[in-house]
Coordinates of C-alpha atoms in Angstrom, one line a residue:
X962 CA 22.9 5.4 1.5
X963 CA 22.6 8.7 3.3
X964 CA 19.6 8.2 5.5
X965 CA 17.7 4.9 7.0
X966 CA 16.3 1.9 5.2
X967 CA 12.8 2.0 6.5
X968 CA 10.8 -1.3 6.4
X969 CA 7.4 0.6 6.2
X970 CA 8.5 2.7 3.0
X971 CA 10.3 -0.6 1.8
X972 CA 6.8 -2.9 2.2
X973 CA 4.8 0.0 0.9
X974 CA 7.0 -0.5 -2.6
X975 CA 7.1 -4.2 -2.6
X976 CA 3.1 -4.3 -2.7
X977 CA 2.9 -1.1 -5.6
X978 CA 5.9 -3.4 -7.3
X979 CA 3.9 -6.3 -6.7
X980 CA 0.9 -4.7 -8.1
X981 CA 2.3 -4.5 -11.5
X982 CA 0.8 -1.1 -12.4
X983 CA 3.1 1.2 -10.7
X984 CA 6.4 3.0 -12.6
X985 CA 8.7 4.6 -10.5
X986 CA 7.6 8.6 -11.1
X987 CA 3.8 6.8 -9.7
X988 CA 5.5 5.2 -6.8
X989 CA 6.9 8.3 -5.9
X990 CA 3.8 10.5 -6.1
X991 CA 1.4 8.3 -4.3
X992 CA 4.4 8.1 -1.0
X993 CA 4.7 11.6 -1.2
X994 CA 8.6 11.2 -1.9
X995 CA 11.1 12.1 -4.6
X996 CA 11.7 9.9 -7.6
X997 CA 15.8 9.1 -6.4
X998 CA 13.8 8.2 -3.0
X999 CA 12.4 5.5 -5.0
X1000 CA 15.8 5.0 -7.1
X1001 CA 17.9 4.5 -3.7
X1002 CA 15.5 2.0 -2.5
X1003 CA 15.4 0.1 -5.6
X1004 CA 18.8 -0.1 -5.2
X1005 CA 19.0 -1.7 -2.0
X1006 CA 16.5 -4.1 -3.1
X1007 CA 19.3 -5.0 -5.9
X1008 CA 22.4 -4.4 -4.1
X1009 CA 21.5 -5.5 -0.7
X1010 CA 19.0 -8.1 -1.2
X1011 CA 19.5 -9.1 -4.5
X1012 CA 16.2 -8.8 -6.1
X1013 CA 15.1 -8.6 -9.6
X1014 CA 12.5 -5.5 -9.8
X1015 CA 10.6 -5.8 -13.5
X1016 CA 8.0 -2.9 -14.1
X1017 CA 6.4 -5.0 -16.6
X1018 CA 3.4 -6.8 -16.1
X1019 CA 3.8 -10.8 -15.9
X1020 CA 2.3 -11.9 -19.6
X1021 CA 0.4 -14.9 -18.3
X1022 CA -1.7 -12.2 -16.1
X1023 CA -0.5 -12.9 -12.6
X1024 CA 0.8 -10.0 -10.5
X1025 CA 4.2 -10.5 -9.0
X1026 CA 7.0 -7.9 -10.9
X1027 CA 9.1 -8.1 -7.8
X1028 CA 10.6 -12.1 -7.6
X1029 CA 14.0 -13.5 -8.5
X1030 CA 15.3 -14.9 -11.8
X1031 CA 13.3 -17.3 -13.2
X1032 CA 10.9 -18.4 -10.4
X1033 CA 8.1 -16.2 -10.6
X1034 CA 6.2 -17.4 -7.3
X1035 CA 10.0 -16.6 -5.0
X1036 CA 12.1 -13.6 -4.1
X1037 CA 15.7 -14.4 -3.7
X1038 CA 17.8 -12.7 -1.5
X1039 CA 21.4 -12.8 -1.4
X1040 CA 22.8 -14.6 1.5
X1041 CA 19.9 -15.9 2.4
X1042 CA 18.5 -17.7 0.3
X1043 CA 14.7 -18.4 -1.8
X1044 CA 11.6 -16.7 0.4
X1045 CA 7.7 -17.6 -0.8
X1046 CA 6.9 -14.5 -2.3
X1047 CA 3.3 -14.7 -1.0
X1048 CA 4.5 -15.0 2.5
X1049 CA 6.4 -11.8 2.2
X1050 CA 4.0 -9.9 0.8
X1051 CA 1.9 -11.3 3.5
X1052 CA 3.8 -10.1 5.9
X1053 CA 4.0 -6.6 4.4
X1054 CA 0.6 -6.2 4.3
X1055 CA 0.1 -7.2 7.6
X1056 CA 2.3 -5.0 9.2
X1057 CA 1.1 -2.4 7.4
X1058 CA -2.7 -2.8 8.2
X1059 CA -1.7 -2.3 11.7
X1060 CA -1.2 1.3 11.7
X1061 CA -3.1 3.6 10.8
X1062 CA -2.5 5.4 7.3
X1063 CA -1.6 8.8 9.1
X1064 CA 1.4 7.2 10.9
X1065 CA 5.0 5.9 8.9
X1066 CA 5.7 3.2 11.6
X1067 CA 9.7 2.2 11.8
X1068 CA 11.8 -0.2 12.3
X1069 CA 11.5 -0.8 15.8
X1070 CA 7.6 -1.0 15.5
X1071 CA 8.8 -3.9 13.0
X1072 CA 10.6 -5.6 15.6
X1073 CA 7.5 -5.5 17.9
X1074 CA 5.1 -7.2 15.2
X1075 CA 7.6 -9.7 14.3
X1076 CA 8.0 -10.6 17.9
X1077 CA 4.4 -10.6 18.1
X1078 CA 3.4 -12.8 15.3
X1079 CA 6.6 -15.2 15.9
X1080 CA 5.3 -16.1 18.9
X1081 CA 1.6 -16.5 18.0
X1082 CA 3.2 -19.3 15.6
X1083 CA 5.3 -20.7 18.0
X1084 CA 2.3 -21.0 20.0
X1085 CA 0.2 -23.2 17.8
X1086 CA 2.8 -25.0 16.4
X1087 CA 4.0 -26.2 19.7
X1088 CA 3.8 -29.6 20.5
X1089 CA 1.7 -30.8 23.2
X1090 CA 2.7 -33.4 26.0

């Protein structure tokens, strides 16, 4: 891969994936990027995470075209493991939502939200003496 993986970028396609009404030339118009843009990053979500990306729409209705074989509510990632879905897409969004649409935020600004919101839960999961 010849430049960065950025989280922002990747979040951004998870949720138009997620959507179920995106292809990837309407992915790529709406970030303002070129079509193998999209292409390299679907192929780290493959290669590198091991996720199955379907551009069709579930049958039964429900969004969700980005999840791993056979369990339509879970991503799977390689080396890791089965993640709820929702809570990734969760977490996406929320990141997201904290900048303002003018501003790509990267990785590092990742870093700081994740601290952020890890220790929020820490917080009120905590046990008290």
């Amino acid at each position: 891969m010849g430049q960065d993986i950025s989280f922002s970028r990747c979040a951004r396609i998870l949720l138009m994936l997620d959507a179920g009404r995106y292809n990837r030339m309407q992915i790529a118009t709406k970030l303002g990027v070129s079509v193998p843009t999209i292409a390299r990053y679907l192929a780290f979500f493959r290669d590198e995470l091991g996720m199955t990306i379907d551009f069709r729409v579930n049958p039964k209705g429900r969004r969700g075209a980005a999840r791993g074989p056979g369990r339509p509510g879970v991503l799977y990632v390689t080396g890791y493991g089965r993640i709820n879905r929702d809570k990734a897409l969760r977490l996406c969004r929320g990141f997201l939502k904290t900048f303002p649409d003018e501003i790509e935020p990267d990785n590092a600004d990742l870093f700081a939200f994740l601290c952020a919101n890890l220790s929020k839960a820490a917080s009120r999961t905590a046990p008290t003496s």
